[in-house]
């Protein structure tokens, strides 16, 4: 573990501000990753649903002839 000597409160404020910025950036990164995953899942489900409907429609049209 390393200790940093803080000669002034400016240094502590700068460190605190940087930590808060890092936390905010990590939160945004996590949120974007979740949105990406959600969107990928949505697209996967939409394609699967469309494919299923297409298969059903094809089967029904074959039965009619």
CSV table of C-alpha atoms in Angstrom, one decimal, residues 10-58:
chain,number,residue,atom,x,y,z
A,10,UNK,CA,-5.9,21.4,-3.6
A,11,UNK,CA,-4.1,18.1,-4.1
A,12,UNK,CA,-6.8,16.3,-2.1
A,13,UNK,CA,-9.6,18.0,-4.0
A,14,UNK,CA,-7.9,17.1,-7.3
A,15,UNK,CA,-7.6,13.5,-6.2
A,16,UNK,CA,-11.2,13.4,-5.1
A,17,UNK,CA,-12.4,15.0,-8.3
A,18,UNK,CA,-10.4,12.5,-10.4
A,19,UNK,CA,-11.9,9.6,-8.3
A,20,UNK,CA,-15.4,11.0,-8.9
A,21,UNK,CA,-14.8,11.3,-12.6
A,22,UNK,CA,-13.5,7.8,-12.7
A,23,UNK,CA,-16.6,6.5,-10.9
A,24,UNK,CA,-18.8,8.4,-13.3
A,25,UNK,CA,-16.9,7.1,-16.4
A,26,UNK,CA,-17.2,3.5,-15.1
A,27,UNK,CA,-20.9,4.0,-14.4
A,28,UNK,CA,-21.4,5.3,-18.0
A,29,UNK,CA,-19.4,2.5,-19.4
A,30,UNK,CA,-21.4,-0.1,-17.5
A,31,UNK,CA,-24.7,1.5,-18.6
A,32,UNK,CA,-23.5,1.5,-22.3
A,33,UNK,CA,-22.5,-2.1,-22.0
A,34,UNK,CA,-25.9,-3.0,-20.6
A,35,UNK,CA,-27.7,-1.1,-23.3
A,36,UNK,CA,-25.5,-2.9,-25.9
A,37,UNK,CA,-26.4,-6.3,-24.4
A,38,UNK,CA,-30.1,-5.4,-24.2
A,39,UNK,CA,-30.1,-4.2,-27.8
A,40,UNK,CA,-28.3,-7.4,-29.0
A,41,UNK,CA,-30.9,-9.5,-27.1
A,42,UNK,CA,-33.7,-7.5,-28.6
A,43,UNK,CA,-32.4,-7.9,-32.2
A,44,UNK,CA,-31.8,-11.7,-31.6
A,45,UNK,CA,-35.4,-12.1,-30.3
A,46,UNK,CA,-36.8,-10.0,-33.2
A,47,UNK,CA,-35.0,-12.1,-35.8
A,48,UNK,CA,-36.0,-15.3,-34.1
A,49,UNK,CA,-39.6,-14.1,-34.0
A,50,UNK,CA,-39.6,-13.1,-37.6
A,51,UNK,CA,-38.0,-16.4,-38.6
A,52,UNK,CA,-40.6,-18.3,-36.7
A,53,UNK,CA,-43.5,-16.4,-38.3
A,54,UNK,CA,-42.0,-16.9,-41.7
A,55,UNK,CA,-41.7,-20.6,-41.1
A,56,UNK,CA,-45.3,-20.8,-39.9
A,57,UNK,CA,-46.5,-18.8,-42.9
A,58,UNK,CA,-44.6,-21.1,-45.2
